[in-house]
CSV table of C-alpha atoms and ligand atoms in Angstrom, one decimal:
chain,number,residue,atom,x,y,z
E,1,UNK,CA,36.8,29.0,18.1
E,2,UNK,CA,36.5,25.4,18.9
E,3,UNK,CA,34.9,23.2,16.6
E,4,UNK,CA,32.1,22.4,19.0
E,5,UNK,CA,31.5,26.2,19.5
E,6,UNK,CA,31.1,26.5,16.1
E,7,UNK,CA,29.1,24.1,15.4
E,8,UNK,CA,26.8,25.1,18.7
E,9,UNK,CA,25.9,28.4,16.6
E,10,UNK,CA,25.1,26.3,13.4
E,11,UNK,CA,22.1,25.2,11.8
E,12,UNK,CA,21.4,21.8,10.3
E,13,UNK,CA,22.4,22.5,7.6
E,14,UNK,CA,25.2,24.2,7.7
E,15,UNK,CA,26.8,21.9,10.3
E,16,UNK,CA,26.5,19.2,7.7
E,17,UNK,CA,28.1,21.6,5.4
E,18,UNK,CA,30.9,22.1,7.6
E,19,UNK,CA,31.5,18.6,8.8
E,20,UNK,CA,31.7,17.7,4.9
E,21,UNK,CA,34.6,20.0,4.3
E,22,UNK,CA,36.0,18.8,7.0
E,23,UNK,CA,35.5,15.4,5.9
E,24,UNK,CA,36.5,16.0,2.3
E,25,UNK,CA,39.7,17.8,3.7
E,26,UNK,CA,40.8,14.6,5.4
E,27,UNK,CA,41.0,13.2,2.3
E,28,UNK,CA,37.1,11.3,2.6
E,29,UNK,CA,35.8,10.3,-1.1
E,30,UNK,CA,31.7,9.9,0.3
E,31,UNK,CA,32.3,13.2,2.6
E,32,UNK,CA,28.7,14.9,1.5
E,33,UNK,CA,26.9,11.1,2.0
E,34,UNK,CA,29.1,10.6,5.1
E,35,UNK,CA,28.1,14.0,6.6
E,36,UNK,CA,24.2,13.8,5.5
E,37,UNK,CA,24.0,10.6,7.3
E,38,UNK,CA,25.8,11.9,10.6
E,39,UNK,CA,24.3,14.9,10.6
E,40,UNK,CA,20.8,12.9,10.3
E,41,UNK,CA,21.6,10.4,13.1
E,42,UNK,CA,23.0,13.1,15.2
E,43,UNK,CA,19.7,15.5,15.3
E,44,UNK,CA,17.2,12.8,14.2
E,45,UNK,CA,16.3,14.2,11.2
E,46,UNK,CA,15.8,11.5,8.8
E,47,UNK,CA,16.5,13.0,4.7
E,48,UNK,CA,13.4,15.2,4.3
E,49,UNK,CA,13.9,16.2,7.9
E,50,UNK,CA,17.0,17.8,7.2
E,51,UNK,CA,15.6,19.3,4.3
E,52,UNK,CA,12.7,21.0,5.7
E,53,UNK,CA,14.8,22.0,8.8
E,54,UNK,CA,17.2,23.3,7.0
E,55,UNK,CA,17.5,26.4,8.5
E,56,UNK,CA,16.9,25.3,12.6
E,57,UNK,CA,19.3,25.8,15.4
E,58,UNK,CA,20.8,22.1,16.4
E,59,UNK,CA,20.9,22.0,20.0
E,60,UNK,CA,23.8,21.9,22.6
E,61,UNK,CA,23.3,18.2,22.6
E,62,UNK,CA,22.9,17.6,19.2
E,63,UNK,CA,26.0,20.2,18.4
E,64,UNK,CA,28.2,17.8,21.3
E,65,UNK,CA,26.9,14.5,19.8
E,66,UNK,CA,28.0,15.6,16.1
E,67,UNK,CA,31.3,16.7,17.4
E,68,UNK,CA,31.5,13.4,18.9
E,69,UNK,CA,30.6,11.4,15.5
E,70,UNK,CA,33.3,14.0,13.4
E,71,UNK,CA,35.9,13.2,15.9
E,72,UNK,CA,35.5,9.2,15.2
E,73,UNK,CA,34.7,9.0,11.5
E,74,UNK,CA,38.0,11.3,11.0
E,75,UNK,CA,39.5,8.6,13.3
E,76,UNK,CA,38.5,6.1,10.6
E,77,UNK,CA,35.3,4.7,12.3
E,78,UNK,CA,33.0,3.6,9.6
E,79,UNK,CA,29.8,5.5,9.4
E,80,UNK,CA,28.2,2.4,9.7
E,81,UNK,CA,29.4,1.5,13.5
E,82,UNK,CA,29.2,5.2,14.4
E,83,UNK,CA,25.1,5.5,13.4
E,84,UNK,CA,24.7,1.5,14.6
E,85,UNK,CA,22.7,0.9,11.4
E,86,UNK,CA,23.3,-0.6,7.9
E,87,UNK,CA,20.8,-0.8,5.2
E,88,UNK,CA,21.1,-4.5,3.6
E,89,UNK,CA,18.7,-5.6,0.6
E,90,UNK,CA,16.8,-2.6,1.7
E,91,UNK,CA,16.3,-3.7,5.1
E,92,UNK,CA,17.7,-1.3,7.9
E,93,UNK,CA,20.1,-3.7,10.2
E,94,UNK,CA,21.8,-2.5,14.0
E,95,UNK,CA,25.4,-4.0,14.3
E,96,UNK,CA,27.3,-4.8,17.4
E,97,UNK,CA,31.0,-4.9,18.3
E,98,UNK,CA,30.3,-8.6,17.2
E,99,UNK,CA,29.4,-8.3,13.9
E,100,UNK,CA,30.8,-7.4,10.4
E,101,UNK,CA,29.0,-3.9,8.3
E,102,UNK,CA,27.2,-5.8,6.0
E,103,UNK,CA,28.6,-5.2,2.8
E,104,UNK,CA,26.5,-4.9,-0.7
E,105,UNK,CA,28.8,-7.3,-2.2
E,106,UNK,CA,27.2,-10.0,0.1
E,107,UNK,CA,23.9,-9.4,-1.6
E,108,UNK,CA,25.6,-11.1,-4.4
E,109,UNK,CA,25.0,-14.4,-1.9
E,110,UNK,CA,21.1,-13.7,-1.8
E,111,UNK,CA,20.4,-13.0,-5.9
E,112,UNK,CA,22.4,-16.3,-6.1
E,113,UNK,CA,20.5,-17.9,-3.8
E,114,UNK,CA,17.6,-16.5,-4.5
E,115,UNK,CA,18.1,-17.7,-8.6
E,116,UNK,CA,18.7,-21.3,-7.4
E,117,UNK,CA,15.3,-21.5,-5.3
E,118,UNK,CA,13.3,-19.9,-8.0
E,119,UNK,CA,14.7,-21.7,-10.9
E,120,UNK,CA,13.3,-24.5,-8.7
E,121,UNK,CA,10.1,-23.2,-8.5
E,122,UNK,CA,10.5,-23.6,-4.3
E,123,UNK,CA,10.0,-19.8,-3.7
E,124,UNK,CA,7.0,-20.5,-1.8
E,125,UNK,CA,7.5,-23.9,0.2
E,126,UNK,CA,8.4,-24.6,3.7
E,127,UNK,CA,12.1,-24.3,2.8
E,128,UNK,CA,14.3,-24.6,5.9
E,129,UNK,CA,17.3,-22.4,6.0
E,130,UNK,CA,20.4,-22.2,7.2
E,131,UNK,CA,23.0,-19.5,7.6
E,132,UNK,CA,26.5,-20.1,9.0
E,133,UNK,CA,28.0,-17.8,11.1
E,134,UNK,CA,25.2,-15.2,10.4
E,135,UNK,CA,26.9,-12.1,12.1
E,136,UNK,CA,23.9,-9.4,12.1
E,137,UNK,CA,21.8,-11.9,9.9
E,138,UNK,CA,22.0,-9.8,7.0
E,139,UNK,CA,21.6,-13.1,4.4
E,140,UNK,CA,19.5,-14.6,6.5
E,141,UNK,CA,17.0,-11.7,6.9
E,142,UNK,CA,17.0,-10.9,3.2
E,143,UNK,CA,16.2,-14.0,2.3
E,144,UNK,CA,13.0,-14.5,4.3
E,145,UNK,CA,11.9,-11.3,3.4
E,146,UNK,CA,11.5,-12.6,0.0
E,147,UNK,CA,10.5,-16.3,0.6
E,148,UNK,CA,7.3,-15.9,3.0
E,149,UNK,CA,6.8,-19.6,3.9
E,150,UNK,CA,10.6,-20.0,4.7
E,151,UNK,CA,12.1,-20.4,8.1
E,152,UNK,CA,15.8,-19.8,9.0
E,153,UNK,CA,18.4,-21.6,11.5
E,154,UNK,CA,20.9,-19.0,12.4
E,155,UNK,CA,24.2,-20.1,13.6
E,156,UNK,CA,27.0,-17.6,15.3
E,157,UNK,CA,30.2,-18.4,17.8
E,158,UNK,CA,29.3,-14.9,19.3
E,159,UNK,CA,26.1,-14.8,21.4
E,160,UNK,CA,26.3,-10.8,20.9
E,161,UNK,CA,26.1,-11.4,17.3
E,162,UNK,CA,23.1,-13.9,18.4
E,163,UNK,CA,21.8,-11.4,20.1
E,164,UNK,CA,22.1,-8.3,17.5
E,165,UNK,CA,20.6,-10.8,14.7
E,166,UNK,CA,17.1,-11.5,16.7
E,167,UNK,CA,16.9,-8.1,17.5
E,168,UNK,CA,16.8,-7.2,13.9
E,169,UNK,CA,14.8,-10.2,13.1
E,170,UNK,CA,12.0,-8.6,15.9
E,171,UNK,CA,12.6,-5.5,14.3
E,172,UNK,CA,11.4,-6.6,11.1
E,173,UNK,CA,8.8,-8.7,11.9
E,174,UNK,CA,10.7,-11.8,11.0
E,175,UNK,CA,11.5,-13.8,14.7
E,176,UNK,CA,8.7,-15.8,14.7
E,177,UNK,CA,10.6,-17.5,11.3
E,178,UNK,CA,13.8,-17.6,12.8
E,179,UNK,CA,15.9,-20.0,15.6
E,180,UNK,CA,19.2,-18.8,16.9
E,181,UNK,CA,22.2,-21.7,17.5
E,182,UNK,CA,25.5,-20.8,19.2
E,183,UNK,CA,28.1,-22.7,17.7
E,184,UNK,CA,30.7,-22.7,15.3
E,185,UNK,CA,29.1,-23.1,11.9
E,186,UNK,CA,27.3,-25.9,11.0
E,187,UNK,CA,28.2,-28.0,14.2
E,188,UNK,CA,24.9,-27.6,16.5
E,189,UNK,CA,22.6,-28.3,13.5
E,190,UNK,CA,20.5,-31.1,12.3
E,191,UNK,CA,19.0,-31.2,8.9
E,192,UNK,CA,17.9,-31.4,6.6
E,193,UNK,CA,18.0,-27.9,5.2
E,194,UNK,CA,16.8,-26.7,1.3
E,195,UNK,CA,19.4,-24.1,1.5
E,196,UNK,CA,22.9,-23.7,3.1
E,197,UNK,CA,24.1,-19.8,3.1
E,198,UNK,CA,27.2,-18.2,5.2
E,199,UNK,CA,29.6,-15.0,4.4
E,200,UNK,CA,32.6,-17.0,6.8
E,201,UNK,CA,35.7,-15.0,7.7
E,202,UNK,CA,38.1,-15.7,4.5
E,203,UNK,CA,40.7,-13.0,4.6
E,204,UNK,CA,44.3,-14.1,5.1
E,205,UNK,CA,45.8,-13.7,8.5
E,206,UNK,CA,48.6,-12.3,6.5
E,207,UNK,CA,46.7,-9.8,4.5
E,208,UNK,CA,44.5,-8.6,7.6
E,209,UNK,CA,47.5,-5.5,8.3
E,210,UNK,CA,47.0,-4.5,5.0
E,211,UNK,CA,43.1,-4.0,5.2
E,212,UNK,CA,41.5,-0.6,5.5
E,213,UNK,CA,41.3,0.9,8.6
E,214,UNK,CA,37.6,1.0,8.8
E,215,UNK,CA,37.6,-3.3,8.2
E,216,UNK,CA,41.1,-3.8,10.3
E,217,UNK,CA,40.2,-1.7,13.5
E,218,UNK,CA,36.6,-2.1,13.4
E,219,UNK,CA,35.2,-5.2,11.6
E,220,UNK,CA,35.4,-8.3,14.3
E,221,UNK,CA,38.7,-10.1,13.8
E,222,UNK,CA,36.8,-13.5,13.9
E,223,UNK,CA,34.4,-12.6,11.2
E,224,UNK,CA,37.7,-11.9,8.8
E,225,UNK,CA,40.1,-14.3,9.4
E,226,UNK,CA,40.3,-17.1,7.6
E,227,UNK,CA,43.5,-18.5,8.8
E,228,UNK,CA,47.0,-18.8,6.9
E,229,UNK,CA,45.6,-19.4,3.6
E,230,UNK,CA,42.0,-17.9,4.0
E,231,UNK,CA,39.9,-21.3,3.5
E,232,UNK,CA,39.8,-22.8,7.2
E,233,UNK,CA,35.8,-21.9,7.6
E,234,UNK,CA,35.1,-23.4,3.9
E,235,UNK,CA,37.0,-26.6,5.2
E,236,UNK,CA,35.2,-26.8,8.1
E,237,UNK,CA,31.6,-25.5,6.8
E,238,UNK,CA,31.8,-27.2,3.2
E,239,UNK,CA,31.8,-30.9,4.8
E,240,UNK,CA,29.4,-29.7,7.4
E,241,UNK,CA,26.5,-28.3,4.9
E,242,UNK,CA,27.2,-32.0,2.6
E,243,UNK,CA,25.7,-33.7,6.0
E,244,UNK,CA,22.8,-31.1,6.6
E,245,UNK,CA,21.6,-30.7,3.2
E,246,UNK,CA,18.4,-32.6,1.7
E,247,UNK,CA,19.4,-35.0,-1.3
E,248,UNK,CA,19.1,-32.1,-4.0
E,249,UNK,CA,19.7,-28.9,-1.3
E,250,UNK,CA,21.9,-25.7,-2.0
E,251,UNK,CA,24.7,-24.5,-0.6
E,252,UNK,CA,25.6,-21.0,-1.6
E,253,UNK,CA,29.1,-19.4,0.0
E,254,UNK,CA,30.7,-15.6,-0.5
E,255,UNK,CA,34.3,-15.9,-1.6
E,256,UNK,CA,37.3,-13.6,-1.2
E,257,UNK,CA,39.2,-12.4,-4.6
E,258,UNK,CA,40.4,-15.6,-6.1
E,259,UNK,CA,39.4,-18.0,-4.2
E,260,UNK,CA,36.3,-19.6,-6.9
E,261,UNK,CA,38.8,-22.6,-7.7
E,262,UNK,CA,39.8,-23.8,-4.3
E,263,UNK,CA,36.2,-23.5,-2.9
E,264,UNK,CA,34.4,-25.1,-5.7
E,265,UNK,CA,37.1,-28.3,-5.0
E,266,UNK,CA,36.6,-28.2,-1.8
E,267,UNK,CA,32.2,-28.7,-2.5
E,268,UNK,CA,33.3,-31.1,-5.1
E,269,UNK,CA,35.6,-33.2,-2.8
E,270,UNK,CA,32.2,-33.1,-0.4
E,271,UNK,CA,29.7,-34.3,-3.3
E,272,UNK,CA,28.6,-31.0,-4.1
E,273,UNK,CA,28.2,-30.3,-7.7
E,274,UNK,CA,28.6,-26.8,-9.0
E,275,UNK,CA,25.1,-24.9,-9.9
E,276,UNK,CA,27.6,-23.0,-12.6
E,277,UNK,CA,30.4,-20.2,-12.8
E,278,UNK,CA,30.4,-18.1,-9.4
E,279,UNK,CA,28.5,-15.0,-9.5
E,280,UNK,CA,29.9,-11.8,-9.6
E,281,UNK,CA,29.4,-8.6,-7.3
E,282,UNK,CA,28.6,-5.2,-9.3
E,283,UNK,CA,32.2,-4.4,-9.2
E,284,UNK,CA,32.5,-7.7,-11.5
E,285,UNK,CA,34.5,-9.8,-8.9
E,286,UNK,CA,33.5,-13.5,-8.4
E,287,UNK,CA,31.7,-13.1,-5.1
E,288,UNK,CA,29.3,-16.3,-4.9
E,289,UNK,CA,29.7,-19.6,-5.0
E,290,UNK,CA,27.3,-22.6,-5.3
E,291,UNK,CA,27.0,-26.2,-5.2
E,292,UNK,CA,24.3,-28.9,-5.0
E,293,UNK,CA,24.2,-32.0,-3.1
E,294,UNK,CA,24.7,-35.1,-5.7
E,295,UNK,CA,21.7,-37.6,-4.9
E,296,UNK,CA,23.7,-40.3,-3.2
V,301,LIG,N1,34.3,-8.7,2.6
V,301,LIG,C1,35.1,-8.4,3.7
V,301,LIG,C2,36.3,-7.6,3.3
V,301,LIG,O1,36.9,-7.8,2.3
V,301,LIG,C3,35.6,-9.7,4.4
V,301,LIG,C4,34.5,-10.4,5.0
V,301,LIG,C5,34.8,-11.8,5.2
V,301,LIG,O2,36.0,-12.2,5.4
V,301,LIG,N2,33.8,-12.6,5.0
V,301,LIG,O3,36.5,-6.6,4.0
């Protein structure tokens, strides 16, 4: 019996059973969360859903659209790209082909951040925002969910990723504090902003062959490489953000592995001063880095 056949004749919840083993046979470590979620997005069921309809029938659609999701994960299709959805800081985000799967190290940018406006006491003023190359507008999003008087400049060389970010934005109740610019960085801003954020591409084009398949094949190529030593965008974005920021404003930046000590030179060689040691992501990697425009 075909796969699909079988899983015509299934219930819920024993199709998600069966596409786990099917995961976990493949060799998937997060088969049962990986199957829960599928399952979910394939019959609409959100978690209690599934629960309390355990025991019903999918339909022929549901049992083709499940088949269809098995086929790609096994493929090596994030779960992420397959459902369209990605919870960041809590808030559910849609991606496009344009735009990274926010990760939950990048919500090491946003405590940083975060620490830097509070220690401040600026939590509640007009703050203006910007976030550089903002991709589904994950930092962007999370941050003015938490700071209610702030409102963000998003910048993006991809319109679709433009496009995906105000979408979410609407979605969350959030466009009427947010402006979209297509350009590269920082280039189509003027200042002053309180706060400089951006998650830039800052893999090695070397090291790109040697990424997981779900980042390599399915993560936009733009939004990971950072050219033959990974730092071009810090280059270009770390002068940029010196010009935009007001005379004591933030700039806070995710790092690849190892790079802390080239990026904070680079903010230092822009007259940036270092808010302290970068911040690490739970996995204990130096994930954020910060600096602070010197009064000039
Ligand atoms: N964190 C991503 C990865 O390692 C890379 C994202 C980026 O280059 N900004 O897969």
């Amino acid at each position: 019996m075909s796969a699909s056949a079988e899983q015509g004749n299934q219930t819920v919840e024993s199709a998600r059973r069966t596409l786990a083993a099917r995961l976990k046979a493949a060799g998937n470590d997060a088969a049962e969360l990986d199957a829960r979620l599928l399952t979910g997005a394939a019959t609409g069921l959100d978690l209690t859903g599934m629960v309390t309809g355990a025991k019903r029938l999918l339909t022929p659609d549901e049992s083709t659209c499940l088949d269809d999701f098995a086929r790609r994960r096994l493929a090596g299709e994030p779960v992420a790209r397959i459902v369209g959805v990605k919870e960041f800081w809590g808030l559910p985000l849609h991606l496009s082909a344009a735009t990274l799967v926010p990760r939950p190290d990048t919500e090491t940018v946003v405590e940083r951040a975060l620490e830097l406006l509070r220690a401040d006491n600026a939590a509640e003023r007009a703050l203006r925002i910007a976030d550089l190359g903002t991709g589904s507008g994950a930092i962007l999003l999370a941050l003015l969910s938490e700071l209610p008087n702030a409102h963000g400049f998003a910048t993006d060389i991809s319109g679709e990723a433009l496009r995906t970010a105000n979408r979410n934005a609407a979605e969350l109740g959030l466009a009427d504090r947010t402006t979209w610019i297509e350009c590269d960085y920082g280039s189509g801003l003027t200042g002053a902003f309180d706060l400089i954020v951006s998650n830039p591409p800052y893999i090695t084009t070397a090291d790109i062959a040697g990424l997981d398949i779900e980042v390599r094949e399915h993560d936009p190529r733009a939004a990971l490489d950072g050219g033959a030593d990974g730092l071009d965008a810090y280059r270009a974005l770390i002068s940029q953000s010196a010009g935009l920021l007001t005379p004591h404003g933030f700039l806070v930046v995710e790092i690849g592995q190892g790079q802390a000590d080239d990026v904070e030179a680079l903010m230092t060689a822009s007259g940036l001063s270092p808010t302290g040691p970068p911040k690490a992501d739970l996995g204990g990697v130096p994930r954020a880095v910060s600096g602070r425009r010197l009064p000039r």
